[in-house]
Each structure stands twice: as C-alpha cells, then as structure tokens.
C-alpha positions as a Python dict, from the first residue, in 0.01 Angstrom:
ca = {
    (1, 'M'): (0, 0, 0),
    (2, 'S'): (261, -71, 281),
    (3, 'E'): (432, 252, 481),
    (4, 'I'): (684, 396, 319),
    (5, 'I'): (951, 391, 645),
    (6, 'V'): (1297, 615, 652),
    (7, 'R'): (1565, 590, 814),
    (8, 'P'): (1921, 542, 813),
    (9, 'Y'): (2161, 273, 665),
    (10, 'E'): (2245, 4, 887),
    (11, 'P'): (2470, -270, 775),
    (12, 'K'): (2183, -540, 663),
    (13, 'D'): (2048, -295, 378),
    (14, 'Q'): (2424, -322, 238),
    (15, 'E'): (2287, -542, -82),
    (16, 'Q'): (2008, -380, -142),
    (17, 'T'): (2099, -40, -32),
    (18, 'W'): (2338, -98, -347),
    (19, 'H'): (2088, -298, -558),
    (20, 'V'): (1918, 21, -612),
    (21, 'R'): (2205, 247, -658),
    (22, 'A'): (2310, 15, -895),
    (23, 'M'): (1924, 19, -1120),
    (24, 'T'): (1968, 403, -1103),
    (25, 'Y'): (2365, 469, -1124),
    (26, 'N'): (2567, 188, -1319),
    (27, 'S'): (2275, 103, -1572),
    (28, 'G'): (2166, -242, -1321),
    (29, 'V'): (2528, -412, -1377),
    (30, 'P'): (2578, -515, -985),
    (31, 'I'): (2825, -265, -788),
    (32, 'P'): (3123, -503, -701),
    (33, 'P'): (3189, -543, -312),
    (34, 'D'): (3495, -388, -262),
    (35, 'K'): (3327, -1, -492),
    (36, 'Q'): (3030, -74, -175),
    (37, 'V'): (3131, 191, 68),
    (38, 'Y'): (3058, 555, 163),
    (39, 'K'): (3387, 762, 218),
    (40, 'T'): (3218, 1141, 219),
    (41, 'S'): (2880, 1076, 295),
    (42, 'T'): (2630, 931, 542),
    (43, 'P'): (2355, 695, 411),
    (44, 'F'): (1992, 717, 439),
    (45, 'I'): (1728, 457, 293),
    (46, 'A'): (1365, 388, 258),
    (47, 'E'): (1194, 75, 317),
    (48, 'I'): (859, -60, 202),
    (49, 'G'): (759, -349, 382),
    (50, 'G'): (1109, -426, 505),
    (51, 'R'): (1222, -396, 163),
    (52, 'V'): (1474, -124, 42),
    (53, 'V'): (1321, 104, -233),
    (54, 'G'): (1506, 402, -207),
    (55, 'T'): (1822, 549, -85),
    (56, 'F'): (2043, 925, -72),
    (57, 'V'): (2315, 1015, 150),
    (58, 'V'): (2444, 1333, 311),
    (59, 'M'): (2749, 1479, 242),
    (60, 'D'): (2857, 1769, 566),
    (61, 'M'): (2932, 2091, 435),
    (62, 'N'): (3039, 2406, 609),
    (63, 'V'): (2907, 2693, 320),
    (64, 'T'): (2968, 3036, 292),
    (65, 'R'): (2787, 3421, 346),
    (66, 'G'): (3065, 3633, 230),
    (67, 'M'): (3313, 3693, 585),
    (68, 'A'): (2976, 3758, 763),
    (69, 'A'): (2860, 3376, 837),
    (70, 'E'): (2926, 3034, 752),
    (71, 'F'): (2661, 2760, 792),
    (72, 'K'): (2633, 2380, 851),
    (73, 'T'): (2501, 2246, 540),
    (74, 'G'): (2398, 1933, 459),
    (75, 'G'): (2461, 1792, 73),
    (76, 'I'): (2226, 1587, -80),
    (77, 'A'): (2322, 1327, -320),
    (78, 'G'): (2266, 1025, -449),
    (79, 'V'): (1932, 1001, -468),
    (80, 'A'): (1782, 690, -551),
    (81, 'V'): (1478, 467, -603),
    (82, 'L'): (1397, 168, -748),
    (83, 'P'): (1198, 160, -1116),
    (84, 'E'): (906, -18, -973),
    (85, 'A'): (856, 210, -704),
    (86, 'R'): (881, 499, -880),
    (87, 'H'): (587, 716, -864),
    (88, 'T'): (474, 608, -546),
    (89, 'G'): (569, 875, -327),
    (90, 'V'): (883, 727, -245),
    (91, 'G'): (1095, 986, -355),
    (92, 'S'): (895, 1264, -146),
    (93, 'E'): (941, 1109, 157),
    (94, 'M'): (1285, 1082, 153),
    (95, 'M'): (1323, 1468, 132),
    (96, 'K'): (1068, 1560, 325),
    (97, 'W'): (1230, 1359, 613),
    (98, 'A'): (1517, 1415, 537),
    (99, 'L'): (1463, 1842, 571),
    (100, 'R'): (1330, 1741, 931),
    (101, 'H'): (1635, 1528, 1052),
    (102, 'M'): (1903, 1747, 908),
    (103, 'R'): (1733, 2003, 1094),
    (104, 'S'): (1722, 1799, 1423),
    (105, 'E'): (2117, 1739, 1351),
    (106, 'G'): (2179, 2095, 1326),
    (107, 'Y'): (2177, 2195, 973),
    (108, 'I'): (2082, 2526, 897),
    (109, 'L'): (2104, 2468, 484),
    (110, 'A'): (2085, 2189, 258),
    (111, 'A'): (2183, 2215, -61),
    (112, 'L'): (2178, 1943, -407),
    (113, 'Y'): (2230, 1962, -717),
    (114, 'A'): (1848, 1872, -956),
    (115, 'F'): (1812, 1625, -1164),
    (116, 'R'): (1495, 1867, -1251),
    (117, 'E'): (1483, 2200, -1043),
    (118, 'S'): (1088, 2201, -1019),
    (119, 'Y'): (1110, 1836, -877),
    (120, 'Y'): (1294, 1961, -597),
    (121, 'R'): (1114, 2345, -521),
    (122, 'R'): (820, 2081, -385),
    (123, 'F'): (1058, 2047, -111),
    (124, 'G'): (1137, 2455, -30),
    (125, 'Y'): (1475, 2361, -286),
    (126, 'E'): (1565, 2687, -488),
    (127, 'V'): (1866, 2792, -751),
    (128, 'C'): (2059, 3056, -571),
    (129, 'G'): (2340, 3227, -819),
    (130, 'L'): (2467, 3035, -1167),
    (131, 'R'): (2752, 2876, -1211),
    (132, 'M'): (2854, 2960, -1596),
    (133, 'K'): (3051, 2745, -1759),
    (134, 'V'): (3314, 2922, -2041),
    (135, 'H'): (3369, 2772, -2380),
    (136, 'C'): (3659, 2987, -2535),
    (137, 'N'): (3815, 2864, -2840),
    (138, 'Q'): (4150, 2802, -2833),
    (139, 'A'): (4226, 3087, -3063),
    (140, 'Q'): (4007, 3291, -2869),
    (141, 'L'): (4210, 3223, -2576),
    (142, 'P'): (4293, 3578, -2354),
    (143, 'R'): (4678, 3679, -2449),
    (144, 'T'): (4751, 3773, -2066),
    (145, 'A'): (5061, 3791, -1965),
    (146, 'P'): (5188, 3641, -1650),
    (147, 'S'): (5296, 3877, -1369),
    (148, 'L'): (5340, 3618, -1157),
    (149, 'P'): (5560, 3302, -1141),
    (150, 'I'): (5364, 3004, -1263),
    (151, 'R'): (5446, 2678, -1116),
    (152, 'K'): (5353, 2299, -1062),
    (153, 'L'): (5293, 2141, -741),
    (154, 'P'): (5428, 1838, -659),
    (155, 'A'): (5099, 1555, -735),
    (156, 'G'): (4898, 1495, -472),
    (157, 'E'): (5002, 1761, -208),
    (158, 'Y'): (4730, 2058, -230),
    (159, 'Q'): (4805, 2261, 82),
    (160, 'E'): (4951, 2546, -91),
    (161, 'I'): (4618, 2648, -228),
    (162, 'V'): (4365, 2606, 59),
    (163, 'S'): (4421, 2962, 142),
    (164, 'C'): (4337, 3050, -186),
    (165, 'Y'): (4035, 2856, -211),
    (166, 'E'): (3968, 3064, 121),
    (167, 'K'): (3938, 3376, -9),
    (168, 'F'): (3765, 3312, -286),
    (169, 'A'): (3527, 3090, -108),
    (170, 'R'): (3482, 3409, 183),
    (171, 'S'): (3413, 3672, -112),
    (172, 'R'): (3135, 3500, -186),
    (173, 'S'): (2806, 3304, -72),
    (174, 'G'): (2745, 2891, -115),
    (175, 'A'): (3094, 2816, -93),
    (176, 'N'): (3235, 2536, 49),
    (177, 'L'): (3497, 2585, 322),
    (178, 'R'): (3674, 2222, 280),
    (179, 'D'): (3839, 2026, 493),
    (180, 'A'): (4044, 1764, 370),
    (181, 'M'): (3773, 1532, 349),
    (182, 'H'): (3659, 1754, 57),
    (183, 'W'): (4013, 1834, -83),
    (184, 'G'): (4042, 1446, -84),
    (185, 'R'): (3732, 1477, -365),
    (186, 'V'): (3877, 1745, -527),
    (187, 'V'): (4201, 1639, -614),
    (188, 'G'): (4249, 1287, -742),
    (189, 'E'): (4501, 1080, -889),
    (190, 'K'): (4495, 1186, -1224),
    (191, 'H'): (4507, 1592, -1123),
    (192, 'H'): (4781, 1833, -1161),
    (193, 'I'): (4827, 2185, -989),
    (194, 'Y'): (4934, 2442, -1158),
    (195, 'V'): (4939, 2809, -901),
    (196, 'A'): (5050, 3152, -974),
    (197, 'G'): (5262, 3362, -725),
    (198, 'D'): (5422, 3268, -356),
    (199, 'P'): (5200, 3294, -168),
    (200, 'V'): (4954, 3110, -450),
    (201, 'E'): (4728, 3377, -506),
    (202, 'A'): (4473, 3196, -837),
    (203, 'Y'): (4516, 2789, -950),
    (204, 'V'): (4430, 2557, -1190),
    (205, 'I'): (4342, 2204, -1130),
    (206, 'V'): (4376, 1998, -1460),
    (207, 'E'): (4363, 1681, -1585),
    (208, 'H'): (4656, 1640, -1923),
    (209, 'D'): (4561, 1392, -2238),
    (210, 'W'): (4787, 1368, -2504),
    (211, 'T'): (4503, 1369, -2761),
    (212, 'F'): (4513, 1687, -2998),
    (213, 'W'): (4195, 1836, -3136),
    (214, 'Q'): (3995, 1834, -2875),
    (215, 'E'): (3817, 2045, -2534),
    (216, 'Q'): (4082, 2086, -2264),
    (217, 'D'): (3883, 2067, -1952),
    (218, 'V'): (4018, 2305, -1632),
    (219, 'H'): (3881, 2057, -1318),
    (220, 'E'): (3901, 2430, -1080),
    (221, 'I'): (3990, 2782, -1132),
    (222, 'G'): (4032, 2982, -776),
    (223, 'W'): (4190, 3332, -793),
    (224, 'S'): (4192, 3542, -491),
    (225, 'S'): (4323, 3877, -668),
    (226, 'A'): (4341, 4024, -1017),
    (227, 'R'): (4625, 3948, -1107),
    (228, 'G'): (4622, 3589, -1009),
    (229, 'Y'): (4378, 3531, -1197),
    (230, 'E'): (4522, 3643, -1517),
    (231, 'S'): (4849, 3468, -1439),
    (232, 'I'): (4669, 3170, -1459),
    (233, 'L'): (4442, 3234, -1703),
    (234, 'S'): (4806, 3263, -1920),
    (235, 'L'): (4844, 2880, -1782),
    (236, 'I'): (4526, 2773, -1884),
    (237, 'R'): (4616, 2915, -2298),
    (238, 'S'): (4959, 2752, -2253),
    (239, 'V'): (4751, 2394, -2154),
    (240, 'A'): (4511, 2413, -2454),
    (241, 'I'): (4791, 2507, -2729),
    (242, 'N'): (4683, 2165, -2895),
    (243, 'K'): (4347, 2168, -2843),
    (244, 'T'): (4030, 2325, -2959),
    (245, 'A'): (3907, 2493, -2695),
    (246, 'A'): (3939, 2520, -2326),
    (247, 'T'): (3666, 2539, -2085),
    (248, 'W'): (3597, 2598, -1695),
    (249, 'F'): (3355, 2669, -1509),
    (250, 'E'): (3304, 3028, -1322),
    (251, 'P'): (3045, 3257, -1117),
    (252, 'S'): (2856, 3493, -1294),
    (253, 'D'): (3080, 3768, -1178),
    (254, 'G'): (3357, 3622, -1302),
    (255, 'P'): (3646, 3801, -1476),
    (256, 'M'): (3588, 3615, -1840),
    (257, 'A'): (3206, 3810, -1874),
    (258, 'S'): (3325, 4108, -1683),
    (259, 'A'): (3634, 4191, -1920),
    (260, 'H'): (3725, 3942, -2154),
    (261, 'L'): (3437, 3868, -2354),
    (262, 'D'): (3475, 3832, -2683),
    (263, 'T'): (3259, 3710, -2994),
    (264, 'G'): (3264, 3339, -3064),
    (265, 'V'): (3347, 3307, -2669),
    (266, 'E'): (3007, 3094, -2502),
    (267, 'L'): (2879, 3175, -2142),
    (268, 'T'): (2644, 2929, -1993),
    (269, 'S'): (2467, 2862, -1735),
    (270, 'E'): (2540, 2489, -1654),
    (271, 'K'): (2448, 2277, -1304),
    (272, 'P'): (2305, 2556, -1109),
    (273, 'V'): (2334, 2486, -717),
    (274, 'M'): (1975, 2484, -507),
    (275, 'F'): (1966, 2481, -141),
    (276, 'R'): (1726, 2473, 140),
    (277, 'L'): (1664, 2663, 451),
    (278, 'L'): (1655, 2451, 742),
    (279, 'N'): (1654, 2695, 1029),
    (280, 'A'): (1590, 3080, 953),
    (281, 'A'): (1613, 3146, 1336),
    (282, 'G'): (1968, 2995, 1345),
    (283, 'A'): (2071, 3151, 998),
    (284, 'L'): (2003, 3467, 1096),
    (285, 'L'): (2187, 3463, 1430),
    (286, 'A'): (2486, 3353, 1328),
    (287, 'L'): (2541, 3660, 1075),
    (288, 'R'): (2790, 3885, 1159),
    (289, 'T'): (2745, 4250, 1038),
    (290, 'Q'): (2856, 4643, 1127),
    (291, 'A'): (2494, 4734, 920),
    (292, 'E'): (2216, 4877, 1195),
    (293, 'G'): (1864, 4844, 1218),
    (294, 'D'): (1549, 4573, 1240),
    (295, 'F'): (1227, 4420, 1083),
    (296, 'S'): (983, 4188, 1116),
    (297, 'F'): (923, 3885, 904),
    (298, 'A'): (744, 3503, 847),
    (299, 'I'): (776, 3256, 660),
    (300, 'V'): (555, 3028, 529),
    (301, 'D'): (680, 2641, 530),
    (302, 'P'): (426, 2392, 556),
    (303, 'D'): (738, 2131, 539),
    (304, 'L'): (955, 2279, 824),
    (305, 'P'): (680, 2536, 1047),
    (306, 'E'): (923, 2607, 1305),
    (307, 'N'): (1072, 2847, 1003),
    (308, 'N'): (756, 3045, 1069),
    (309, 'G'): (746, 3318, 1282),
    (310, 'P'): (682, 3582, 1298),
    (311, 'W'): (1037, 3699, 1386),
    (312, 'K'): (1199, 3992, 1503),
    (313, 'V'): (1571, 4069, 1384),
    (314, 'C'): (1737, 4341, 1509),
    (315, 'F'): (2098, 4388, 1429),
    (316, 'G'): (2396, 4599, 1503),
    (317, 'D'): (2771, 4602, 1648),
    (318, 'G'): (2873, 4320, 1472),
    (319, 'R'): (2571, 4024, 1631),
    (320, 'T'): (2252, 3997, 1520),
    (321, 'D'): (1958, 3926, 1737),
    (322, 'V'): (1640, 3701, 1669),
    (323, 'R'): (1334, 3638, 1857),
    (324, 'A'): (927, 3531, 1819),
    (325, 'C'): (708, 3835, 1784),
    (326, 'D'): (327, 3893, 1701),
    (327, 'A'): (313, 4030, 1386),
    (328, 'A'): (570, 4068, 1031),
    (329, 'A'): (620, 4318, 792),
    (330, 'L'): (767, 4077, 537),
    (331, 'T'): (673, 3759, 448),
    (332, 'L'): (905, 3470, 245),
    (333, 'T'): (847, 3156, 65),
    (334, 'P'): (1135, 2930, 171),
    (335, 'H'): (1248, 2998, -191),
    (336, 'V'): (1311, 3418, -147),
    (337, 'A'): (1412, 3325, 207),
    (338, 'V'): (1720, 3122, 133),
    (339, 'Q'): (1843, 3315, -199),
    (340, 'A'): (1762, 3687, 13),
    (341, 'L'): (1986, 3459, 289),
    (342, 'L'): (2251, 3418, 61),
    (343, 'G'): (2256, 3660, -171),
    (344, 'Q'): (2209, 3619, -498),
    (345, 'P'): (1941, 3680, -646),
    (346, 'S'): (1909, 3982, -388),
    (347, 'L'): (1674, 4083, -153),
    (348, 'D'): (1647, 4417, -340),
    (349, 'S'): (1596, 4209, -699),
    (350, 'L'): (1385, 3965, -526),
    (351, 'A'): (1181, 4335, -402),
    (352, 'G'): (1172, 4460, -741),
    (353, 'N'): (1040, 4166, -914),
    (354, 'G'): (740, 4141, -621),
    (355, 'L'): (862, 3832, -457),
    (356, 'I'): (867, 4035, -175),
    (357, 'E'): (623, 4235, -29),
    (358, 'G'): (650, 4496, 252),
    (359, 'P'): (693, 4815, 395),
    (360, 'A'): (977, 4990, 207),
    (361, 'E'): (1193, 5096, 583),
    (362, 'A'): (1121, 4677, 661),
    (363, 'L'): (1262, 4630, 309),
    (364, 'S'): (1571, 4869, 360),
    (365, 'A'): (1667, 4742, 691),
    (366, 'A'): (1657, 4376, 571),
    (367, 'S'): (1855, 4464, 290),
    (368, 'R'): (2125, 4591, 517),
    (369, 'L'): (2181, 4258, 694),
    (370, 'L'): (2137, 4046, 363),
    (371, 'P'): (2283, 4251, 69),
    (372, 'A'): (2379, 4104, -261),
    (373, 'A'): (2606, 3856, -356),
    (374, 'S'): (2773, 3657, -554),
    (375, 'V'): (2674, 3271, -498),
    (376, 'Y'): (2894, 2983, -627),
    (377, 'C'): (2974, 2694, -543),
    (378, 'L'): (3326, 2505, -669),
    (379, 'D'): (3182, 2155, -436),
    (380, 'F'): (3012, 1904, -727),
    (381, 'F'): (2877, 1645, -502),
}
C-alpha cells in the first residue's frame, strides 16, 4: 500500500474531503456545496496516492484548571475515513500526526469525544471527570422557590450570561473559556435563554417544543451560586410542566446529585470527554498556586517523547518552575498524567488505586500542586 500522508487541507481537496465526510456522517448522501464550509475549525486530510481517504478538524479552545491556569487546547472532531480505507492505519496516522502538529503549534492539551474510548487510549487520551445526565420525571422535579427574579433574554443576546458561565468554568477544570465563535455554536436561532438574577447567577438554554407528553431537553445549565441554581431549577419545572420529564447535564459534583436526588431520578454518565497532554512542562509552568513544594517525575510517552523528562518541579509564591533533571521519583503514563493535571480522578485517587507509585513525600508534594478538582466540559464538538 502507498504511504499515508497527513497534511493541512487545501482548496483543491474540497470535493474529495466532503465526499469522505458524507460517507461517514451523511449516509453517503452528497453534502450541498453551500454547506461545505469550516466555520469554527481548521481541517486536515489524509491521502494515499493523491486520493483523500480521511479527514479531521481541530477547534481552538482555552481550557481551565480551576483558577490556577488555562491551557491552549485543540478539540479534535469530525474524524472520518472512507469505508474502503478503514483498518489500514489511516485513522492511526491522522491521530499520531495531529499530536505532533498540535504540540508544534503551541497547544498544551488535546480533547475529543470518542466513538469508542478504548481506541483513543492508544494515542494517550483518557477520560477526565464525568458528565452526568439528569433524567427527572416531571412530577419529581424539585419544587424549589426562586429567590432571584427569572427573566428571558432577547433573542440572540447571550452577553449577560458570559460572566456567570466563566465563574462556573473557573470553579472547575476542563471547561472551555468561550469566545464569540464558541458562543455562536452554543446559542442558535431556536434557543431561548432564561436567567436568574441581575447580575446573572444562573441560566438555562432551551428549545421550546409545543408537543405535549415528551421529554423536555435543557440544552445547557450553568450557575455561579446556590441560590442561582435553586432559582433556575424552578424555571426548568415551569418549562417542563406539560412534558413527561426533563433532562439536562451536570458535573458529577452537581447539586442534583448532592441535594435533590430522589427515588426514580436517574443520573447516568454520558458523553465523557477525553483529554491528552501534549506539553507536560508547558502545562505545569502555566500553573499558579500558593502551595509550596517540589518533586520530580517522568512520563512514558512513546508518541511525544518530549514529554518524558525526567522533570524537576518546584512551586511556591504563585509560580511554578520546571526543569530537566537526572532521575524521577514518580513515573506516569500519559493517561494518568492528564487526569492528575486536571484533577479528576485526582492524583491522590490515582495513587490510591496503584496507578501512580513513588515516595510518599513526592506524592504529597505533587498533590499540593495538583489538588482534586471536578472536571467538566460543557462544549460538544
């Protein structure tokens, strides 16, 4: 078989690339020319003998580590390979090439939603945190009373919820600090935004469907205070008054699980996001912490050996220093490294399960730099 070449998309690739996408995502039906556009991402292709056989896109994101840091992140999406070219290594070549390309472009992390998580673990990706889907029958929706005024924003106007969203994102890891492009993906023509408080302390984004006795899906919910959450929960109950149930997503530490769980209410983990560490030293250098300590570590990363180290990490006074050293107290795989970096599963949990081994002093110092945090990404891509 001819060599698989992965490279950036060029205009001359349009017809073949969109054929690959149609065969994967549109039942083989040609995609109309006016829909063949890349609005929010950068495309790449794989070719064999000059023929395009695979494609994927990268979306720019800026992902949180609580208040301590934010990481330039590449969101991998739209991975597609022609049916006749599958099981020939095209997908693997695209994913390995993407790792090196994104690192060279200054990305610290990569992220994706997998069709099968076990496949992407081969390239160092791992699930971080849990996205919990709430399914609550209408009669069991919590009867919370709004302590904040509820109002509807004018169509298309989302600016009032940005501050609330960013507080929500900064209180966790893995959340994307959205710019106007990202908000344009989230808020469409059919979406309605309701808010609690002025300034906003909680919001929901919903689509209204007049059909009775079906589930009411809440497109997104975010909050920055307990009273905001309780108030906006009352709005969900109102919107779902003639429905069978309401569904929405929350992080694993969300208030529904901790304060409103009832028999018959279902909480299931769905659509987990996977992350991949592209630049270990760069990620730690970005951290800002008031904790103090030092430790050394190494990563066994065959696809990105620049991550391997060993590295000596010293932190304190709001800054972190990372330098190459001769030996490591802790040795990590890329999978546990990105989980420990973002905080769920935490470094302590990973060590407790035997996934990170080393001297207690080194583990204690590393956990001070990388404390547990809820990991949750609201963006789908």
